PDB file of C-alpha atoms in Angstrom:
ATOM      1  CA  UNK J 427       0.001   0.013   0.010  1.00  0.00           C
ATOM      2  CA  UNK J 428       1.488   3.288  -1.009  1.00  0.00           C
ATOM      3  CA  UNK J 429       1.544   6.581   0.937  1.00  0.00           C
ATOM      4  CA  UNK J 430      -1.532   8.735   0.401  1.00  0.00           C
ATOM      5  CA  UNK J 431      -0.766  11.994  -1.230  1.00  0.00           C
ATOM      6  CA  UNK J 432      -1.042  15.101   1.008  1.00  0.00           C
ATOM      7  CA  UNK J 433      -4.273  15.954  -0.836  1.00  0.00           C
ATOM      8  CA  UNK J 434      -5.750  12.686   0.494  1.00  0.00           C
ATOM      9  CA  UNK J 435      -4.141  12.337   3.961  1.00  0.00           C
ATOM     10  CA  UNK J 436      -5.870   9.539   5.753  1.00  0.00           C
ATOM     11  CA  UNK J 437      -8.464  10.565   8.270  1.00  0.00           C
ATOM     12  CA  UNK J 438      -8.340   7.346  10.238  1.00  0.00           C
ATOM     13  CA  UNK J 439      -9.200   8.270  13.822  1.00  0.00           C
ATOM     14  CA  UNK J 440      -6.426   8.146  16.433  1.00  0.00           C
ATOM     15  CA  UNK J 441      -6.542   8.042  20.200  1.00  0.00           C
ATOM     16  CA  UNK J 442      -5.251  11.607  20.393  1.00  0.00           C
ATOM     17  CA  UNK J 443      -7.718  14.280  21.402  1.00  0.00           C
ATOM     18  CA  UNK J 444      -7.222  17.779  20.005  1.00  0.00           C
ATOM     19  CA  UNK J 445      -5.107  19.927  22.305  1.00  0.00           C
ATOM     20  CA  UNK J 446      -4.178  23.557  22.592  1.00  0.00           C
ATOM     21  CA  UNK J 447      -2.248  24.904  19.630  1.00  0.00           C
ATOM     22  CA  UNK J 448       1.484  24.545  19.784  1.00  0.00           C
ATOM     23  CA  UNK J 449       3.085  28.008  19.972  1.00  0.00           C
ATOM     24  CA  UNK J 450       3.788  29.466  16.558  1.00  0.00           C
ATOM     25  CA  UNK J 451       7.447  30.268  15.775  1.00  0.00           C
ATOM     26  CA  UNK J 452       8.555  33.827  16.310  1.00  0.00           C
ATOM     27  CA  UNK J 453       9.022  35.903  13.169  1.00  0.00           C
ATOM     28  CA  UNK J 454       7.637  35.557   9.693  1.00  0.00           C
ATOM     29  CA  UNK J 455       6.414  32.225   8.347  1.00  0.00           C
ATOM     30  CA  UNK J 456       4.985  31.281   4.966  1.00  0.00           C
ATOM     31  CA  UNK J 457       2.857  28.245   5.848  1.00  0.00           C
ATOM     32  CA  UNK J 458       0.380  27.919   3.113  1.00  0.00           C
ATOM     33  CA  UNK J 459       2.444  29.723   0.468  1.00  0.00           C
ATOM     34  CA  UNK J 460       5.046  27.014  -0.214  1.00  0.00           C
ATOM     35  CA  UNK J 461       7.860  29.636  -0.418  1.00  0.00           C
ATOM     36  CA  UNK J 462      11.069  28.249   1.106  1.00  0.00           C
ATOM     37  CA  UNK J 463      12.851  31.603   0.620  1.00  0.00           C
ATOM     38  CA  UNK J 464      10.867  33.331   3.402  1.00  0.00           C
ATOM     39  CA  UNK J 465      10.521  30.274   5.714  1.00  0.00           C
ATOM     40  CA  UNK J 466      12.294  30.698   9.067  1.00  0.00           C
ATOM     41  CA  UNK J 467      13.157  26.972   9.040  1.00  0.00           C
ATOM     42  CA  UNK J 468      14.992  27.074   5.692  1.00  0.00           C
ATOM     43  CA  UNK J 469      18.525  27.046   7.303  1.00  0.00           C
ATOM     44  CA  UNK J 470      17.628  23.756   8.918  1.00  0.00           C
ATOM     45  CA  UNK J 471      15.710  22.228   6.046  1.00  0.00           C
ATOM     46  CA  UNK J 472      16.736  20.426   2.834  1.00  0.00           C
ATOM     47  CA  UNK J 473      16.953  23.576   0.639  1.00  0.00           C
ATOM     48  CA  UNK J 474      19.308  25.352   3.111  1.00  0.00           C
ATOM     49  CA  UNK J 475      22.025  25.798   0.504  1.00  0.00           C
ATOM     50  CA  UNK J 476      19.722  26.551  -2.451  1.00  0.00           C
ATOM     51  CA  UNK J 477      19.082  30.019  -3.897  1.00  0.00           C
ATOM     52  CA  UNK J 478      18.077  31.586  -7.123  1.00  0.00           C
ATOM     53  CA  UNK J 479      16.713  29.377  -9.880  1.00  0.00           C
ATOM     54  CA  UNK J 480      17.604  26.151  -8.022  1.00  0.00           C
ATOM     55  CA  UNK J 481      15.489  27.198  -5.063  1.00  0.00           C
ATOM     56  CA  UNK J 482      12.642  28.311  -7.275  1.00  0.00           C
ATOM     57  CA  UNK J 483      12.726  24.854  -8.982  1.00  0.00           C
ATOM     58  CA  UNK J 484      12.590  23.076  -5.611  1.00  0.00           C
ATOM     59  CA  UNK J 485       9.721  25.300  -4.421  1.00  0.00           C
ATOM     60  CA  UNK J 486       7.781  24.536  -7.566  1.00  0.00           C
ATOM     61  CA  UNK J 487       8.181  20.786  -6.953  1.00  0.00           C
ATOM     62  CA  UNK J 488       6.722  20.982  -3.438  1.00  0.00           C
ATOM     63  CA  UNK J 489       4.458  24.017  -3.150  1.00  0.00           C
ATOM     64  CA  UNK J 490       1.311  22.321  -4.296  1.00  0.00           C
ATOM     65  CA  UNK J 491       1.678  19.678  -1.598  1.00  0.00           C
ATOM     66  CA  UNK J 492       1.916  22.162   1.333  1.00  0.00           C
ATOM     67  CA  UNK J 493      -1.341  21.873   3.294  1.00  0.00           C
ATOM     68  CA  UNK J 494      -2.871  21.587   6.762  1.00  0.00           C
ATOM     69  CA  UNK J 495      -3.394  18.384   8.563  1.00  0.00           C
ATOM     70  CA  UNK J 496      -6.174  18.321  11.147  1.00  0.00           C
ATOM     71  CA  UNK J 497      -5.704  17.278  14.714  1.00  0.00           C
ATOM     72  CA  UNK J 498      -6.184  13.490  15.003  1.00  0.00           C
ATOM     73  CA  UNK J 499      -5.406  12.779  11.324  1.00  0.00           C
ATOM     74  CA  UNK J 500      -2.752  10.200  10.476  1.00  0.00           C
ATOM     75  CA  UNK J 501      -0.102  11.513   8.120  1.00  0.00           C
ATOM     76  CA  UNK J 502       1.491   8.146   7.341  1.00  0.00           C
ATOM     77  CA  UNK J 503       0.756   4.612   8.561  1.00  0.00           C
ATOM     78  CA  UNK J 504       3.223   2.066   9.800  1.00  0.00           C
ATOM     79  CA  UNK J 505       3.918  -0.277   6.871  1.00  0.00           C
ATOM     80  CA  UNK J 506       2.968   2.208   4.102  1.00  0.00           C
ATOM     81  CA  UNK J 507       5.396   2.620   1.233  1.00  0.00           C
ATOM     82  CA  UNK J 508       7.792   5.579   1.532  1.00  0.00           C
ATOM     83  CA  UNK J 509       7.822   8.061  -1.318  1.00  0.00           C
ATOM     84  CA  UNK J 510       8.221  11.370   0.461  1.00  0.00           C
ATOM     85  CA  UNK J 511       9.615  13.280   3.412  1.00  0.00           C
ATOM     86  CA  UNK J 512       7.521  15.932   5.285  1.00  0.00           C
ATOM     87  CA  UNK J 513       8.693  19.275   6.667  1.00  0.00           C
ATOM     88  CA  UNK J 514       6.677  20.343   9.698  1.00  0.00           C
ATOM     89  CA  UNK J 515       6.120  24.112   9.720  1.00  0.00           C
ATOM     90  CA  UNK J 516       3.343  24.554  12.262  1.00  0.00           C
ATOM     91  CA  UNK J 517       1.877  22.220  14.872  1.00  0.00           C
ATOM     92  CA  UNK J 518       3.109  18.957  16.296  1.00  0.00           C
ATOM     93  CA  UNK J 519       3.021  15.213  15.561  1.00  0.00           C
ATOM     94  CA  UNK J 520       3.556  11.960  17.460  1.00  0.00           C
ATOM     95  CA  UNK J 521       5.290   8.954  16.109  1.00  0.00           C
ATOM     96  CA  UNK J 522       3.929   5.617  17.381  1.00  0.00           C
ATOM     97  CA  UNK J 523       3.950   1.896  16.683  1.00  0.00           C
ATOM     98  CA  UNK J 524       1.093  -0.594  17.075  1.00  0.00           C
ATOM     99  CA  UNK J 525       1.925  -3.334  19.515  1.00  0.00           C
ATOM    100  CA  UNK J 526       0.880  -6.991  18.915  1.00  0.00           C
ATOM    101  CA  UNK J 527      -1.816  -6.684  21.633  1.00  0.00           C
ATOM    102  CA  UNK J 528      -3.391  -3.708  19.820  1.00  0.00           C
ATOM    103  CA  UNK J 529      -2.036  -0.995  22.102  1.00  0.00           C
ATOM    104  CA  UNK J 530      -0.260   2.100  20.855  1.00  0.00           C
ATOM    105  CA  UNK J 531       3.283   2.899  22.007  1.00  0.00           C
ATOM    106  CA  UNK J 532       4.457   6.459  21.449  1.00  0.00           C
ATOM    107  CA  UNK J 533       8.005   6.590  20.192  1.00  0.00           C
ATOM    108  CA  UNK J 534       8.643  10.255  19.568  1.00  0.00           C
ATOM    109  CA  UNK J 535       7.167  13.737  19.262  1.00  0.00           C
ATOM    110  CA  UNK J 536       7.898  16.129  16.409  1.00  0.00           C
ATOM    111  CA  UNK J 537       7.673  19.955  16.533  1.00  0.00           C
ATOM    112  CA  UNK J 538       7.955  22.870  14.063  1.00  0.00           C
ATOM    113  CA  UNK J 539      11.161  22.699  12.041  1.00  0.00           C
ATOM    114  CA  UNK J 540      11.336  18.916  12.100  1.00  0.00           C
ATOM    115  CA  UNK J 541      11.537  16.849   8.911  1.00  0.00           C
ATOM    116  CA  UNK J 542       9.502  13.635   9.139  1.00  0.00           C
ATOM    117  CA  UNK J 543      11.185  10.541   7.790  1.00  0.00           C
ATOM    118  CA  UNK J 544      14.851  11.492   8.134  1.00  0.00           C
ATOM    119  CA  UNK J 545      15.514   8.148   9.857  1.00  0.00           C
ATOM    120  CA  UNK J 546      13.781   6.236   7.080  1.00  0.00           C
ATOM    121  CA  UNK J 547      14.316   7.677   3.628  1.00  0.00           C
ATOM    122  CA  UNK J 548      16.230   4.670   2.348  1.00  0.00           C
ATOM    123  CA  UNK J 549      13.772   2.124   3.748  1.00  0.00           C
ATOM    124  CA  UNK J 550      10.869   0.905   1.632  1.00  0.00           C
ATOM    125  CA  UNK J 551       8.173   1.186   4.355  1.00  0.00           C
ATOM    126  CA  UNK J 552       7.411   3.464   7.219  1.00  0.00           C
ATOM    127  CA  UNK J 553       8.415   1.806  10.493  1.00  0.00           C
ATOM    128  CA  UNK J 554       6.231   4.134  12.494  1.00  0.00           C
ATOM    129  CA  UNK J 555       2.902   5.917  12.094  1.00  0.00           C
ATOM    130  CA  UNK J 556       2.751   9.652  12.429  1.00  0.00           C
ATOM    131  CA  UNK J 557      -0.403  11.496  13.631  1.00  0.00           C
ATOM    132  CA  UNK J 558      -1.136  15.144  14.192  1.00  0.00           C
ATOM    133  CA  UNK J 559      -1.514  16.156  17.847  1.00  0.00           C
ATOM    134  CA  UNK J 560      -3.138  19.416  16.757  1.00  0.00           C
ATOM    135  CA  UNK J 561      -3.922  21.292  13.593  1.00  0.00           C
ATOM    136  CA  UNK J 562      -0.596  21.302  11.770  1.00  0.00           C
ATOM    137  CA  UNK J 563       0.975  22.396   8.529  1.00  0.00           C
ATOM    138  CA  UNK J 564       3.438  20.291   6.498  1.00  0.00           C
ATOM    139  CA  UNK J 565       5.267  20.411   3.200  1.00  0.00           C
ATOM    140  CA  UNK J 566       5.492  17.138   1.362  1.00  0.00           C
ATOM    141  CA  UNK J 567       8.911  16.624  -0.280  1.00  0.00           C
ATOM    142  CA  UNK J 568       8.759  13.804  -2.854  1.00  0.00           C
ATOM    143  CA  UNK J 569      11.911  11.681  -2.838  1.00  0.00           C
ATOM    144  CA  UNK J 570      12.291  12.317  -6.510  1.00  0.00           C
ATOM    145  CA  UNK J 571      12.705  16.014  -5.759  1.00  0.00           C
ATOM    146  CA  UNK J 572      15.850  15.342  -3.655  1.00  0.00           C
ATOM    147  CA  UNK J 573      18.418  15.700  -6.404  1.00  0.00           C
ATOM    148  CA  UNK J 574      22.223  15.443  -6.130  1.00  0.00           C
ATOM    149  CA  UNK J 575      22.677  18.998  -4.904  1.00  0.00           C
ATOM    150  CA  UNK J 576      20.550  18.214  -1.796  1.00  0.00           C
ATOM    151  CA  UNK J 577      22.295  14.931  -0.886  1.00  0.00           C
ATOM    152  CA  UNK J 578      24.934  16.570   1.295  1.00  0.00           C
ATOM    153  CA  UNK J 579      22.340  18.460   3.360  1.00  0.00           C
ATOM    154  CA  UNK J 580      20.170  15.329   3.557  1.00  0.00           C
ATOM    155  CA  UNK J 581      23.024  13.306   5.017  1.00  0.00           C
ATOM    156  CA  UNK J 582      23.816  16.117   7.509  1.00  0.00           C
ATOM    157  CA  UNK J 583      20.160  16.307   8.567  1.00  0.00           C
ATOM    158  CA  UNK J 584      19.926  12.499   8.862  1.00  0.00           C
ATOM    159  CA  UNK J 585      23.058  12.389  11.021  1.00  0.00           C
ATOM    160  CA  UNK J 586      21.698  15.063  13.425  1.00  0.00           C
ATOM    161  CA  UNK J 587      18.292  13.329  13.615  1.00  0.00           C
ATOM    162  CA  UNK J 588      19.803   9.864  14.376  1.00  0.00           C
ATOM    163  CA  UNK J 589      22.117  11.428  17.029  1.00  0.00           C
ATOM    164  CA  UNK J 590      19.212  13.137  18.754  1.00  0.00           C
ATOM    165  CA  UNK J 591      17.063   9.983  18.683  1.00  0.00           C
ATOM    166  CA  UNK J 592      19.990   7.903  20.075  1.00  0.00           C
ATOM    167  CA  UNK J 593      20.535  10.384  22.918  1.00  0.00           C
ATOM    168  CA  UNK J 594      16.781  10.515  23.635  1.00  0.00           C
ATOM    169  CA  UNK J 595      16.345   6.681  23.682  1.00  0.00           C
ATOM    170  CA  UNK J 596      19.486   6.255  25.775  1.00  0.00           C
ATOM    171  CA  UNK J 597      18.009   8.629  28.448  1.00  0.00           C
ATOM    172  CA  UNK J 598      14.793   6.712  28.367  1.00  0.00           C
ATOM    173  CA  UNK J 599      16.443   3.320  28.591  1.00  0.00           C
ATOM    174  CA  UNK J 600      19.099   4.015  31.263  1.00  0.00           C
ATOM    175  CA  UNK J 601      17.587   6.471  33.730  1.00  0.00           C
ATOM    176  CA  UNK J 602      14.903   6.253  36.413  1.00  0.00           C
ATOM    177  CA  UNK J 603      11.358   7.394  35.811  1.00  0.00           C
ATOM    178  CA  UNK J 604      11.887  10.638  37.683  1.00  0.00           C
ATOM    179  CA  UNK J 605      14.906  11.517  35.591  1.00  0.00           C
ATOM    180  CA  UNK J 606      12.982  10.738  32.421  1.00  0.00           C
ATOM    181  CA  UNK J 607      10.249  13.204  33.410  1.00  0.00           C
ATOM    182  CA  UNK J 608      12.774  15.906  34.298  1.00  0.00           C
ATOM    183  CA  UNK J 609      14.687  15.333  31.062  1.00  0.00           C
ATOM    184  CA  UNK J 610      11.445  15.510  29.087  1.00  0.00           C
ATOM    185  CA  UNK J 611      10.450  18.854  30.637  1.00  0.00           C
ATOM    186  CA  UNK J 612      13.899  20.269  29.975  1.00  0.00           C
ATOM    187  CA  UNK J 613      13.777  19.042  26.395  1.00  0.00           C
ATOM    188  CA  UNK J 614      10.361  20.745  25.888  1.00  0.00           C
ATOM    189  CA  UNK J 615      11.757  23.897  27.506  1.00  0.00           C
ATOM    190  CA  UNK J 616      14.592  23.913  25.010  1.00  0.00           C
ATOM    191  CA  UNK J 617      12.204  23.445  22.144  1.00  0.00           C
ATOM    192  CA  UNK J 618      10.036  26.376  23.284  1.00  0.00           C
ATOM    193  CA  UNK J 619      13.116  28.580  23.617  1.00  0.00           C
ATOM    194  CA  UNK J 620      14.300  27.666  20.127  1.00  0.00           C
ATOM    195  CA  UNK J 621      10.845  28.628  18.745  1.00  0.00           C
ATOM    196  CA  UNK J 622      11.081  32.010  20.384  1.00  0.00           C
ATOM    197  CA  UNK J 623       8.681  31.234  23.200  1.00  0.00           C
ATOM    198  CA  UNK J 624       9.047  31.292  26.981  1.00  0.00           C
ATOM    199  CA  UNK J 625      11.167  28.314  28.127  1.00  0.00           C
ATOM    200  CA  UNK J 626       9.363  28.393  31.455  1.00  0.00           C
ATOM    201  CA  UNK J 627       5.778  28.175  30.161  1.00  0.00           C
ATOM    202  CA  UNK J 628       5.020  24.803  28.549  1.00  0.00           C
ATOM    203  CA  UNK J 629       1.651  24.258  26.842  1.00  0.00           C
ATOM    204  CA  UNK J 630       1.633  20.554  26.101  1.00  0.00           C
ATOM    205  CA  UNK J 631       0.196  19.532  22.759  1.00  0.00           C
ATOM    206  CA  UNK J 632       0.189  15.841  23.751  1.00  0.00           C
ATOM    207  CA  UNK J 633      -2.055  14.164  26.303  1.00  0.00           C
ATOM    208  CA  UNK J 634      -0.465  12.923  29.550  1.00  0.00           C
ATOM    209  CA  UNK J 635      -1.251   9.405  28.440  1.00  0.00           C
ATOM    210  CA  UNK J 636       0.876   9.955  25.314  1.00  0.00           C
ATOM    211  CA  UNK J 637       3.667  11.511  27.399  1.00  0.00           C
ATOM    212  CA  UNK J 638       3.569   8.504  29.805  1.00  0.00           C
ATOM    213  CA  UNK J 639       3.706   6.097  26.901  1.00  0.00           C
ATOM    214  CA  UNK J 640       6.753   7.869  25.453  1.00  0.00           C
ATOM    215  CA  UNK J 641       8.486   7.945  28.784  1.00  0.00           C
ATOM    216  CA  UNK J 642       7.863   4.218  29.379  1.00  0.00           C
ATOM    217  CA  UNK J 643       5.922   4.656  32.557  1.00  0.00           C
ATOM    218  CA  UNK J 644       2.365   4.430  33.898  1.00  0.00           C
ATOM    219  CA  UNK J 645       0.163   7.461  33.755  1.00  0.00           C
ATOM    220  CA  UNK J 646      -0.129   7.340  37.546  1.00  0.00           C
ATOM    221  CA  UNK J 647       3.669   7.358  37.945  1.00  0.00           C
ATOM    222  CA  UNK J 648       3.950  10.395  35.686  1.00  0.00           C
ATOM    223  CA  UNK J 649       1.288  12.205  37.688  1.00  0.00           C
ATOM    224  CA  UNK J 650       2.966  11.441  41.008  1.00  0.00           C
ATOM    225  CA  UNK J 651       6.305  12.648  39.688  1.00  0.00           C
ATOM    226  CA  UNK J 652       4.839  15.889  38.476  1.00  0.00           C
ATOM    227  CA  UNK J 653       3.051  16.382  41.770  1.00  0.00           C
ATOM    228  CA  UNK J 654       6.333  15.864  43.614  1.00  0.00           C
ATOM    229  CA  UNK J 655       8.120  18.336  41.459  1.00  0.00           C
ATOM    230  CA  UNK J 656       5.332  20.831  42.217  1.00  0.00           C
ATOM    231  CA  UNK J 657       5.694  20.213  45.956  1.00  0.00           C
ATOM    232  CA  UNK J 658       9.402  20.944  45.677  1.00  0.00           C
ATOM    233  CA  UNK J 659       8.586  24.305  44.107  1.00  0.00           C
ATOM    234  CA  UNK J 660      10.169  23.426  40.790  1.00  0.00           C
ATOM    235  CA  UNK J 661       7.046  23.542  38.633  1.00  0.00           C
ATOM    236  CA  UNK J 662       3.398  24.508  38.717  1.00  0.00           C
ATOM    237  CA  UNK J 663       0.902  22.312  36.776  1.00  0.00           C
ATOM    238  CA  UNK J 664      -2.509  23.532  35.601  1.00  0.00           C
ATOM    239  CA  UNK J 665      -4.224  21.205  33.141  1.00  0.00           C
ATOM    240  CA  UNK J 666      -1.947  20.820  30.206  1.00  0.00           C
ATOM    241  CA  UNK J 667       0.104  23.901  31.068  1.00  0.00           C
ATOM    242  CA  UNK J 668       3.296  23.489  33.098  1.00  0.00           C
ATOM    243  CA  UNK J 669       5.150  26.537  34.483  1.00  0.00           C
ATOM    244  CA  UNK J 670       8.782  25.928  35.262  1.00  0.00           C
ATOM    245  CA  UNK J 671       9.604  28.085  38.292  1.00  0.00           C
ATOM    246  CA  UNK J 672      13.180  26.772  38.933  1.00  0.00           C
ATOM    247  CA  UNK J 673      14.890  25.886  35.698  1.00  0.00           C
ATOM    248  CA  UNK J 674      18.376  25.536  37.304  1.00  0.00           C
ATOM    249  CA  UNK J 675      16.855  23.237  39.935  1.00  0.00           C
ATOM    250  CA  UNK J 676      15.445  20.955  37.236  1.00  0.00           C
ATOM    251  CA  UNK J 677      18.849  20.865  35.545  1.00  0.00           C
ATOM    252  CA  UNK J 678      20.482  19.771  38.827  1.00  0.00           C
ATOM    253  CA  UNK J 679      17.918  17.042  39.285  1.00  0.00           C
ATOM    254  CA  UNK J 680      18.544  15.673  35.865  1.00  0.00           C
ATOM    255  CA  UNK J 681      21.691  14.029  37.143  1.00  0.00           C
ATOM    256  CA  UNK J 682      20.469  12.582  40.394  1.00  0.00           C
ATOM    257  CA  UNK J 683      17.603  10.644  41.901  1.00  0.00           C
ATOM    258  CA  UNK J 684      16.354  13.353  44.296  1.00  0.00           C
ATOM    259  CA  UNK J 685      12.975  13.426  42.641  1.00  0.00           C
ATOM    260  CA  UNK J 686      11.601  10.009  43.524  1.00  0.00           C
ATOM    261  CA  UNK J 687       7.844  10.421  44.306  1.00  0.00           C
ATOM    262  CA  UNK J 688       7.250  10.070  48.039  1.00  0.00           C
ATOM    263  CA  UNK J 689       4.752   7.291  47.510  1.00  0.00           C
ATOM    264  CA  UNK J 690       7.266   5.203  45.622  1.00  0.00           C
ATOM    265  CA  UNK J 691       9.813   5.312  48.487  1.00  0.00           C
ATOM    266  CA  UNK J 692       7.603   3.053  50.564  1.00  0.00           C
ATOM    267  CA  UNK J 693       6.519   0.594  47.906  1.00  0.00           C
ATOM    268  CA  UNK J 694       7.791  -2.939  48.491  1.00  0.00           C
ATOM    269  CA  UNK J 695       8.621  -4.391  45.152  1.00  0.00           C
ATOM    270  CA  UNK J 696       7.355  -7.954  44.512  1.00  0.00           C
ATOM    271  CA  UNK J 697       9.987 -10.707  44.558  1.00  0.00           C
ATOM    272  CA  UNK J 698      10.724 -13.042  41.687  1.00  0.00           C
ATOM    273  CA  UNK J 699      11.062 -16.812  42.102  1.00  0.00           C
ATOM    274  CA  UNK J 700      14.787 -16.572  42.949  1.00  0.00           C
ATOM    275  CA  UNK J 701      14.167 -13.948  45.589  1.00  0.00           C
ATOM    276  CA  UNK J 702      15.479 -10.968  43.651  1.00  0.00           C
ATOM    277  CA  UNK J 703      13.362  -7.887  43.129  1.00  0.00           C
ATOM    278  CA  UNK J 704      11.033  -8.191  40.203  1.00  0.00           C
ATOM    279  CA  UNK J 705      11.249  -5.720  37.370  1.00  0.00           C
ATOM    280  CA  UNK J 706       9.394  -2.479  37.873  1.00  0.00           C
ATOM    281  CA  UNK J 707       6.393  -2.554  35.492  1.00  0.00           C
ATOM    282  CA  UNK J 708       6.675   1.172  35.099  1.00  0.00           C
ATOM    283  CA  UNK J 709      10.226   1.025  33.675  1.00  0.00           C
ATOM    284  CA  UNK J 710      10.994   1.095  30.040  1.00  0.00           C
ATOM    285  CA  UNK J 711      11.381  -2.084  28.042  1.00  0.00           C
ATOM    286  CA  UNK J 712      14.646  -1.152  26.287  1.00  0.00           C
ATOM    287  CA  UNK J 713      14.021  -3.758  23.594  1.00  0.00           C
ATOM    288  CA  UNK J 714      11.067  -1.653  22.440  1.00  0.00           C
ATOM    289  CA  UNK J 715      13.260   1.400  22.250  1.00  0.00           C
ATOM    290  CA  UNK J 716      15.274   0.375  19.181  1.00  0.00           C
ATOM    291  CA  UNK J 717      15.913   3.338  16.913  1.00  0.00           C
ATOM    292  CA  UNK J 718      13.671   3.125  13.897  1.00  0.00           C
TER     293      UNK J 718
END
């Protein structure tokens, strides 16, 4: 089954409920016009080194595919054939895989400026599904539009993407649940700052269930950890808005376990048959965290 064109993006329902809009990038943007020359993300996109006629030719190849994708719509499905990359200008997406038991496991989130598919352009099929968390805007870049002059930039972008995914999955696999939450908040703070927004006021486009799935922990464990951070005066949580009151304090906690939820300190872990502590069901299964 081939990828649906942007004009016929699948509307298969997802489990994601529409959320508050992701903050728009500061400065001018040309979402809807397909003009790379005025796009604030051009220095970090495929046509970064193009200008003049070569840039105009590239724009002409992709402009008609630039369009909005509604919250809850699936951009691409796991197993679909790959024939394009997608540049995200406005909004946010989640990448997820369908487990054998029918559940959905969130593998990544994507925000403005990201290029969807950098980890997969030389594969034949999408290894993950991508769905819009909110109303978003994407440019579809057909693979046949990526000519030789773009190969160097493509390799550079792929390398950066794989490095970031490796670092992210390493954090998720090798740290405690509390550290994962703190690292996640700091990562979002950095993204907000890069988009010209306040790094201390986070409006989450994803649900807490999606965030817990991504972090490899139970929803209850995520809620307890956020409550503990709030009790320590580090954050204030109101619905899907999180205010970071002590950014240096969060950075200090990133490298230690001082943020273990109080309730967890008194939990007696079940024993396995050999007497050793059983695995924490809230911890990440690192086998599921392979980079794809």
